[in-house]
PDB file of C-alpha atoms in Angstrom:
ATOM      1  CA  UNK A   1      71.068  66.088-141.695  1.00 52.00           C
ATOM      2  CA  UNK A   2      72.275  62.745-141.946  1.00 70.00           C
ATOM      3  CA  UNK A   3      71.627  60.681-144.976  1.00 90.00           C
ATOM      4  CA  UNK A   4      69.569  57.332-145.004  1.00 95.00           C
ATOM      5  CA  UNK A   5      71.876  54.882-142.408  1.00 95.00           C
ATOM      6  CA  UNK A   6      71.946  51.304-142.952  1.00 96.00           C
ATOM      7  CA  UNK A   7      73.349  48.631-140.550  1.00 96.00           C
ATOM      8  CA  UNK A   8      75.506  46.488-140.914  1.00 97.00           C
ATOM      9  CA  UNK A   9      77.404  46.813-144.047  1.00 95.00           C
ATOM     10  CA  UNK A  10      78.126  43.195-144.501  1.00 96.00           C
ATOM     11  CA  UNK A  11      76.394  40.454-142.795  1.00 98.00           C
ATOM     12  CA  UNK A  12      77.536  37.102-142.844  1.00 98.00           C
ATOM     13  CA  UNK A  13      75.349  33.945-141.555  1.00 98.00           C
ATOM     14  CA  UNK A  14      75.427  30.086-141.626  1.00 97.00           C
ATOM     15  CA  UNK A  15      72.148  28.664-143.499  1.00 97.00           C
ATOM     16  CA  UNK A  16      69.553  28.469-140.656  1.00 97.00           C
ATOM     17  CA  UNK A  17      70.497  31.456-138.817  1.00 98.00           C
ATOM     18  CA  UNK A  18      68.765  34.704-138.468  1.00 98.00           C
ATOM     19  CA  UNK A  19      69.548  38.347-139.766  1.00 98.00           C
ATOM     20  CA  UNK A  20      68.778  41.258-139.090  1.00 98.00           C
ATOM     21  CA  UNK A  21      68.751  44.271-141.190  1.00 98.00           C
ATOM     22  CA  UNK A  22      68.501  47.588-140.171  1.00 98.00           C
ATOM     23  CA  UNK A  23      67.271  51.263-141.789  1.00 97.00           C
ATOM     24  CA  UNK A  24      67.418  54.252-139.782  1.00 97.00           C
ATOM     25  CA  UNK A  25      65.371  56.834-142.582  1.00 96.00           C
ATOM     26  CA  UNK A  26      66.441  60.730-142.962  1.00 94.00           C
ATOM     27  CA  UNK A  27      64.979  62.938-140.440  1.00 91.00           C
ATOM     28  CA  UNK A  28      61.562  63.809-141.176  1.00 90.00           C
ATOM     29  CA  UNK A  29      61.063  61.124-143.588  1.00 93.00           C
ATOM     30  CA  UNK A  30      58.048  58.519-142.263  1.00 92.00           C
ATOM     31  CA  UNK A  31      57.741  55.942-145.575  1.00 94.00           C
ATOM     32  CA  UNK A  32      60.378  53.353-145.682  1.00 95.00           C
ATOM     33  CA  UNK A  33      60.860  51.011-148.798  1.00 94.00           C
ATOM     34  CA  UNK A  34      62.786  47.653-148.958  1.00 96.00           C
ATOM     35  CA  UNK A  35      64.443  46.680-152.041  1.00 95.00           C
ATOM     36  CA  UNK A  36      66.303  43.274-153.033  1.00 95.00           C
ATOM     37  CA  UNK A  37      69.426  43.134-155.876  1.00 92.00           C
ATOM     38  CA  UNK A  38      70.548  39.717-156.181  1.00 88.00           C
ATOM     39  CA  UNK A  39      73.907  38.846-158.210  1.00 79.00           C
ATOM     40  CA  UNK A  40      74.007  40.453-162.074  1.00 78.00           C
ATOM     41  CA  UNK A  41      69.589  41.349-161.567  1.00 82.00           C
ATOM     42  CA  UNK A  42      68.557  44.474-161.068  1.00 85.00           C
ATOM     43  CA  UNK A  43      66.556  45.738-158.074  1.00 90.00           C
ATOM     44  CA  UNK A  44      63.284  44.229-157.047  1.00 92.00           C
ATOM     45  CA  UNK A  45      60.630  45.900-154.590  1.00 91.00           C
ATOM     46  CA  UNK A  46      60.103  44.434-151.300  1.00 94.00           C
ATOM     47  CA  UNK A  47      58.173  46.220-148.794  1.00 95.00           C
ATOM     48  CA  UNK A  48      56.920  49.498-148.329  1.00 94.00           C
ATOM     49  CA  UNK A  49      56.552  50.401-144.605  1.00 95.00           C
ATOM     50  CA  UNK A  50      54.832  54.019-143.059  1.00 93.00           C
ATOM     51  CA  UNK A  51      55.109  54.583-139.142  1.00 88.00           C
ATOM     52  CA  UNK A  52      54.099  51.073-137.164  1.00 87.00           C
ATOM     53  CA  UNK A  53      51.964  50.551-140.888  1.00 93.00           C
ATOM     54  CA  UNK A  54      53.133  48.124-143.527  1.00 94.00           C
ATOM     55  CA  UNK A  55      51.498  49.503-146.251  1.00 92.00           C
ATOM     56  CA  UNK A  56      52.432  46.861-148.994  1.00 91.00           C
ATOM     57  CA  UNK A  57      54.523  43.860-148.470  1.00 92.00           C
ATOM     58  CA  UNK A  58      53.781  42.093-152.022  1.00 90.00           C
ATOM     59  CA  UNK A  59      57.439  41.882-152.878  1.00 91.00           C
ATOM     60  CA  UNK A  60      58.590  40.007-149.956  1.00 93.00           C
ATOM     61  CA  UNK A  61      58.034  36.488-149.928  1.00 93.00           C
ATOM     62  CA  UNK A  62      55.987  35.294-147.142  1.00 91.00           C
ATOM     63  CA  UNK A  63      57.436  32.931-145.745  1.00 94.00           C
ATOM     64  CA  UNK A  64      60.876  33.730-142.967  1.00 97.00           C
ATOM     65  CA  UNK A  65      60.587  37.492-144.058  1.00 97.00           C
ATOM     66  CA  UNK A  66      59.293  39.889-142.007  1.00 97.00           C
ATOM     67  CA  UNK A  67      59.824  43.705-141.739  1.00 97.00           C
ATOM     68  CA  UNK A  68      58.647  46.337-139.668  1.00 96.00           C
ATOM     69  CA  UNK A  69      59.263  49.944-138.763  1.00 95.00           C
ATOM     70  CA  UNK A  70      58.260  51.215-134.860  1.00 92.00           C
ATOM     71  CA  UNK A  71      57.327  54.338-133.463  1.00 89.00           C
ATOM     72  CA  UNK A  72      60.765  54.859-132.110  1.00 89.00           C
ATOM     73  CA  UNK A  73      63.968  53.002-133.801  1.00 91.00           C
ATOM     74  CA  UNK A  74      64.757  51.969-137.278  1.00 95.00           C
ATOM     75  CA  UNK A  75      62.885  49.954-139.183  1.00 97.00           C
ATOM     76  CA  UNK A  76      64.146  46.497-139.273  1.00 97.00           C
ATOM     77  CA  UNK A  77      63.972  43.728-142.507  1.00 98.00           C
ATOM     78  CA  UNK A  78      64.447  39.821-140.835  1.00 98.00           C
ATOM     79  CA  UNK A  79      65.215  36.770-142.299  1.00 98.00           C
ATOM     80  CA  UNK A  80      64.792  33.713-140.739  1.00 97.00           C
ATOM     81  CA  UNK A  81      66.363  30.506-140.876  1.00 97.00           C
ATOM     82  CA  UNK A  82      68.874  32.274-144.002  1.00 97.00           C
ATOM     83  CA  UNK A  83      69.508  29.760-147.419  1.00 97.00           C
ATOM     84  CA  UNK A  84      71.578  30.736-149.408  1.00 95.00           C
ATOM     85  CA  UNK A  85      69.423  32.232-151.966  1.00 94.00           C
ATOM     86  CA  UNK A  86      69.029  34.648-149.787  1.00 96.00           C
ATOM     87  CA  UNK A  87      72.782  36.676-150.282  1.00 96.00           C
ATOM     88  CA  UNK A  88      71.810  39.461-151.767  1.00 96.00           C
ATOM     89  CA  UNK A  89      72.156  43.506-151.246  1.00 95.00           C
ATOM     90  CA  UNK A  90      69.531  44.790-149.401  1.00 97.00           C
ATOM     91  CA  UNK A  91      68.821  48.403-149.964  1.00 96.00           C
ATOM     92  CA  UNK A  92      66.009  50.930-147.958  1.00 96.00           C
ATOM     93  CA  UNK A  93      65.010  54.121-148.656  1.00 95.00           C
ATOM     94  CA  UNK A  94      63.167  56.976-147.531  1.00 94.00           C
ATOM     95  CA  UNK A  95      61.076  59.549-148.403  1.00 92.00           C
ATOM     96  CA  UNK A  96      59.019  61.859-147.049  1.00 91.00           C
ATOM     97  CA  UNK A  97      55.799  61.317-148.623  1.00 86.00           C
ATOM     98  CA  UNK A  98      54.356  58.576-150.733  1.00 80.00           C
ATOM     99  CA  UNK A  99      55.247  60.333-154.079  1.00 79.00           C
ATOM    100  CA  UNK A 100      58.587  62.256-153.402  1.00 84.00           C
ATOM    101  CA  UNK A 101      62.148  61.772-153.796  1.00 86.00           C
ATOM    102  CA  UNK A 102      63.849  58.879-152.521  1.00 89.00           C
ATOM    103  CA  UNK A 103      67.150  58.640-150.714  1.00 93.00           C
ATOM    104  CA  UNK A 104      68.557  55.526-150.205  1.00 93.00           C
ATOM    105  CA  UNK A 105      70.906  54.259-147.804  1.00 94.00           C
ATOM    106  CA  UNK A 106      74.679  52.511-148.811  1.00 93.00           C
ATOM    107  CA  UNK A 107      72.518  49.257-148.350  1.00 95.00           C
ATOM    108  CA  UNK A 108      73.329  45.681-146.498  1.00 96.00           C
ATOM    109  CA  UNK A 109      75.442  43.146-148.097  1.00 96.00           C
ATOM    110  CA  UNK A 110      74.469  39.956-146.973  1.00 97.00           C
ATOM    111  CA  UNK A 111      76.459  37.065-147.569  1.00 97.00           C
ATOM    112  CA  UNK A 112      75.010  33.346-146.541  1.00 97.00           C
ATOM    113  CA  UNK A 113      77.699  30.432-146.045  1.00 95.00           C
TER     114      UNK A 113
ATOM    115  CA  UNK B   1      57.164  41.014-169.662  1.00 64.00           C
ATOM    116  CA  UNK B   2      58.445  43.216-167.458  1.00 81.00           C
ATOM    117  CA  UNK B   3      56.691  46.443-166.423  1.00 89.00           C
ATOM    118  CA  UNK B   4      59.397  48.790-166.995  1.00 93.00           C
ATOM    119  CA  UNK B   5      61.867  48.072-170.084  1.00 94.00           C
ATOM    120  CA  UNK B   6      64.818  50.075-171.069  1.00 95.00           C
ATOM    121  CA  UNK B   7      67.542  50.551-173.663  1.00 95.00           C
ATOM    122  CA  UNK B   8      70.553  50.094-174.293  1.00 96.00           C
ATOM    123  CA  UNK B   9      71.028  47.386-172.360  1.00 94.00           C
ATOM    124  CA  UNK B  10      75.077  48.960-171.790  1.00 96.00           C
ATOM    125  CA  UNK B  11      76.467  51.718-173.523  1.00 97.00           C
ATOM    126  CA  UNK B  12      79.944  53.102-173.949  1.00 97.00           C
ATOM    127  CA  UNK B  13      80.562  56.736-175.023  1.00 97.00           C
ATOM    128  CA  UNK B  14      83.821  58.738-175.690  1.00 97.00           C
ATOM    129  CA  UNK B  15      84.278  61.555-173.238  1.00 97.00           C
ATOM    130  CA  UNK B  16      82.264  64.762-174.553  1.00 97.00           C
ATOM    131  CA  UNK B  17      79.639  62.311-176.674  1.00 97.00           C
ATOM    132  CA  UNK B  18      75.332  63.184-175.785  1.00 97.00           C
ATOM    133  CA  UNK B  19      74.258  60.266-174.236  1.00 97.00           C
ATOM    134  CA  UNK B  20      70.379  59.389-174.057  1.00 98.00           C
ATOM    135  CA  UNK B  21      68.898  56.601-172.450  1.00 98.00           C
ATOM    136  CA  UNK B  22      65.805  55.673-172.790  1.00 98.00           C
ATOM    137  CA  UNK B  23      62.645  54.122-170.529  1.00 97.00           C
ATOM    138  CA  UNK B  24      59.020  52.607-171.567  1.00 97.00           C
ATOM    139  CA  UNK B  25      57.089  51.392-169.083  1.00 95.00           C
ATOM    140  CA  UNK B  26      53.422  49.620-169.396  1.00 93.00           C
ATOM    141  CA  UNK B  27      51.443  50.334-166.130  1.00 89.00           C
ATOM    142  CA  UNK B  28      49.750  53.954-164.841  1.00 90.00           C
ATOM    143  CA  UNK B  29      52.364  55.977-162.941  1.00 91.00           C
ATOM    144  CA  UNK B  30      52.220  58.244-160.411  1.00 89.00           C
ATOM    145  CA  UNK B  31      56.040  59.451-160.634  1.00 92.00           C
ATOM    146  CA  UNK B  32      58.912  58.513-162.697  1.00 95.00           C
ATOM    147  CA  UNK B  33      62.704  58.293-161.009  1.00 94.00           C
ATOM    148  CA  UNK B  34      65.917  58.212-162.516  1.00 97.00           C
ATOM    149  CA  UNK B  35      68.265  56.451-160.163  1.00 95.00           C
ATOM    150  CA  UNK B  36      72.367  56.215-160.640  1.00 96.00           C
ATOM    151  CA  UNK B  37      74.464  53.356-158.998  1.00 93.00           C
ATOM    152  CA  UNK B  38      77.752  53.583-158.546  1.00 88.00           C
ATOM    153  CA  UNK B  39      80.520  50.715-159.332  1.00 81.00           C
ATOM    154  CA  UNK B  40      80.729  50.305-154.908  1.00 76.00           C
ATOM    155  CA  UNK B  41      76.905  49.974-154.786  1.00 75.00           C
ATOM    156  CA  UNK B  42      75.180  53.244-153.116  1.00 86.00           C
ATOM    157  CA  UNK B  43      72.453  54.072-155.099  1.00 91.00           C
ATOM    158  CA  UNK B  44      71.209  58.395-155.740  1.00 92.00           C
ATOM    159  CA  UNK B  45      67.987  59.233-157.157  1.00 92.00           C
ATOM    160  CA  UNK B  46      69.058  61.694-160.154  1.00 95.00           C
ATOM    161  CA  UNK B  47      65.680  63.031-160.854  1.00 94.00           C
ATOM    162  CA  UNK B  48      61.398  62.668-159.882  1.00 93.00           C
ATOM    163  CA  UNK B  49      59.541  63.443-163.010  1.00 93.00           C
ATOM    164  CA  UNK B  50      55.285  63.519-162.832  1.00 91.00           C
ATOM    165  CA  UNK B  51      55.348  65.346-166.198  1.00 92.00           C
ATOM    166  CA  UNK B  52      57.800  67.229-168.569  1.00 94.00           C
ATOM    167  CA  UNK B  53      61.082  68.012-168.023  1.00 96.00           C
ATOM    168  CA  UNK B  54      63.964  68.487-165.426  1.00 96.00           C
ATOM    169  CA  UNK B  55      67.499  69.643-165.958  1.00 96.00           C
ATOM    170  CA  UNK B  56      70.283  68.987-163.393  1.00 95.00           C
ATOM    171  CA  UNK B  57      74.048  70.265-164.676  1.00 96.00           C
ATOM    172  CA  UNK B  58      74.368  68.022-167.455  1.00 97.00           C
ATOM    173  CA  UNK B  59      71.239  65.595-166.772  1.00 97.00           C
ATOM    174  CA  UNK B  60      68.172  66.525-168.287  1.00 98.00           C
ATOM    175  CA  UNK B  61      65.390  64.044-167.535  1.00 98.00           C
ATOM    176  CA  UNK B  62      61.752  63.906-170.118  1.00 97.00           C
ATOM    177  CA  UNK B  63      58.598  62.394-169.733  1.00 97.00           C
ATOM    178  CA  UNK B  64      55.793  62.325-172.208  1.00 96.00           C
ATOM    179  CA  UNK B  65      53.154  60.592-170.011  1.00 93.00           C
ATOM    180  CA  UNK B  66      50.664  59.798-172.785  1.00 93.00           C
ATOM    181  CA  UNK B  67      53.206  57.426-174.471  1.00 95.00           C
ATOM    182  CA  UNK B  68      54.674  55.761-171.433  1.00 95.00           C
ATOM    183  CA  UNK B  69      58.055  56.791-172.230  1.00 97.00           C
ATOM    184  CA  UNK B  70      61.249  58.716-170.688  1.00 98.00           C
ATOM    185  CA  UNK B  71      64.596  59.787-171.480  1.00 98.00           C
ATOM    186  CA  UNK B  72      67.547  60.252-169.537  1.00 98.00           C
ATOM    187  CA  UNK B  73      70.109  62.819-171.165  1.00 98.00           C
ATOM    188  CA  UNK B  74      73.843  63.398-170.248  1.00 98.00           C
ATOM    189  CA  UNK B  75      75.411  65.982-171.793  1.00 96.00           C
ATOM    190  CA  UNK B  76      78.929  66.340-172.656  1.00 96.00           C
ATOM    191  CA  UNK B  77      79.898  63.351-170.661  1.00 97.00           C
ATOM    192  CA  UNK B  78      82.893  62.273-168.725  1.00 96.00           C
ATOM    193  CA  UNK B  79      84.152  59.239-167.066  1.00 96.00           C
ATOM    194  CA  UNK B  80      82.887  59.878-164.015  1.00 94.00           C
ATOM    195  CA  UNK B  81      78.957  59.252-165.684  1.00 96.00           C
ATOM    196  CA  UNK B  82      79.822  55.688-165.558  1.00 96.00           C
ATOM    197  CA  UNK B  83      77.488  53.675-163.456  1.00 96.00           C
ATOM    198  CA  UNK B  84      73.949  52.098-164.194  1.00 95.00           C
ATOM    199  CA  UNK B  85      71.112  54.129-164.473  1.00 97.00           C
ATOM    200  CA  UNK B  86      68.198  52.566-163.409  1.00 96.00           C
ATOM    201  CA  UNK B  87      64.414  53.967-164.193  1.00 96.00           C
ATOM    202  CA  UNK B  88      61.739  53.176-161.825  1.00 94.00           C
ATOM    203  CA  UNK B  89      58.411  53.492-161.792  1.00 93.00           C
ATOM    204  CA  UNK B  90      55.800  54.404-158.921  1.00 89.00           C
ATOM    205  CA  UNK B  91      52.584  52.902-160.308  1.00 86.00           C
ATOM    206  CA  UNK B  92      49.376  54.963-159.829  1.00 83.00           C
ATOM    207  CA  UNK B  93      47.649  52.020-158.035  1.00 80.00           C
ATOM    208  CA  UNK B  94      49.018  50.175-155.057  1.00 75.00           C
ATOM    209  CA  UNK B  95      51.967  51.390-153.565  1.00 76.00           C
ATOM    210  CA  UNK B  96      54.631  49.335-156.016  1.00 77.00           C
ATOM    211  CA  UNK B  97      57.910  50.244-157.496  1.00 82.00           C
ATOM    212  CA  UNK B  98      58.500  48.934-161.000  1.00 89.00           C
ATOM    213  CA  UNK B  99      62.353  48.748-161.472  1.00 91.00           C
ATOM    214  CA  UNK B 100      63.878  48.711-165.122  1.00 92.00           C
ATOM    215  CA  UNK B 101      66.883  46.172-165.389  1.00 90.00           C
ATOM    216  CA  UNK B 102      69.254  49.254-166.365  1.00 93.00           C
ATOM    217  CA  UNK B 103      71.474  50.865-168.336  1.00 96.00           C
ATOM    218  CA  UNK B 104      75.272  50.084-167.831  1.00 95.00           C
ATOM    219  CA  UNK B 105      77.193  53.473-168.880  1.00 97.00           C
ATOM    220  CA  UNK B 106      80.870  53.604-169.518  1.00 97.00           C
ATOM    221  CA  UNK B 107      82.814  56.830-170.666  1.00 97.00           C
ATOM    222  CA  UNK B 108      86.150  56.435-171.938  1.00 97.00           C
ATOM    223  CA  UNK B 109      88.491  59.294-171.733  1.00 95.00           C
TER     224      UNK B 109
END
C-alpha cells in the first residue's frame, strides 16, 4: 500500500508562471489536507479537500490559489501567476476520516526565480 | 497569540537523557497529533491522542483535555530522535489544523 505520493519534488518557475502541485492520497483515504512551510516558520493549514468537496479553504489565500481533488486523479494545489513569496514546501496529507491519523506525503519544494 | 504554543523552543539532550516536550493549546479539540520531521523534510505523524495516553517504543504521548495541555515523552534517547516535533491541533469546530511552531530536538552521542 503505497504511502501518500506527491509530484514533483522540486518545482521551479519564473514569477508569473503557473504551478501545479500534485497529491495522490493512500488508498482508501478520501480527505486531503494542504499545508504551507515557508523558510525557518512552521507549518500553516491550507485547505482541506473530501471527494470533488472542498470542505474548508480558510488557509489559502484567495486570490491565484486554487485546489481541488476529482472523482478520479489526485488532487491538485495551483498557483497562478507565482511571486516569489510563494517558494515554499508544500505538504498534503491524507486520512481516512475527518478525525484519524494523518500520513503525509515527502511534500513539493517549490522554488520561484 | 497563536492557538497552539509549545516548549522548548530547541532542546539538546545527551544520548540516554528523558526528554519531554510539552504542548498548550487555547481552542476546543477534537484530536491532538504529534508529528516528527526529519532534517530532509518528510513529515510522520508519531501519535493521535482524543484523551489519555499512548505509548509507541520509546514515545509515550499524554493529554489531559481539561487543561489544554500535552506532552510528548522520549525515553532513553538517541541521535536518531533528532528532528522537530511539531503538535497540532484538530479544533472541535470547523475543519482547521492548529500547528505549534515546534520543538527542535538534538541528541548528542
Amino acid at each position: 500500500n503505497a504511502g501518500v505520493m506527491q509530484n514533483p519534488r522540486h518545482l521551479v518557475r519564473r514569477r508569473g508562471q503557473e504551478a501545479r502541485l500534485r497529491c495522490s492520497p493512500m488508498k482508501g483515504h478520501s480527505h486531503v489536507y494542504w499545508y504551507r512551510q515557508l523558510p525557518e516558520e512552521g507549518l500553516k493549514f491550507m485547505v482541506y479537500l473530501q471527494k470533488e468537496n472542498i470542505i474548508d479553504e480558510s488557509g489559502m489565500p484567495k486570490e491565484r490559489f486554487s485546489a481541488e481533488f476529482p472523482k478520479e486523479g489526485p488532487s491538485i494545489l495551483r498557483i497562478q501567476q507565482v511571486v516569489r513569496g510563494d517558494s515554499a514546501a508544500y505538504f498534503c496529507a491524507s486520512s481516512p476520516g475527518r478525525v484519524e491519523k494523518l500520513f503525509f506525503g515527502s511534500g513539493t519544494q517549490l522554488s520561484v526565480l | 497569540k497563536n492557538e497552539v504554543e509549545q516548549s522548548p523552543q530547541n532542546l539538546t539532550a545527551q544520548e540516554g537523557e528523558f526528554i519531554t516536550i510539552n504542548c498548550s493549546y487555547s481552542v476546543g479539540i477534537s484530536a491532538l497529533h504529534w508529528l516528527q520531521q526529519h532534517p530532509g523534510g518528510g513529515i510522520v505523524s508519531l501519535f493521535m491522542l482524543s484523551s489519555g495516553k499512548k505509548k509507541h517504543g520509546r514515545l509515550i504521548a499524554t493529554i489531559n483535555i481539561q487543561e489544554k495541555h500535552s506532552s510528548l515523552h522520549i525515553t532513553a534517547s538517541h541521535p536518531r530522535d533528532s528532528a522537530v516535533y511539531i503538535c497540532a491541533v484538530f479544533r472541535n469546530t470547523g475543519n482547521q489544523f492548529y500547528f505549534g511552531t515546534g520543538t527542535s530536538l538534538t541528541v548528542i552521542p
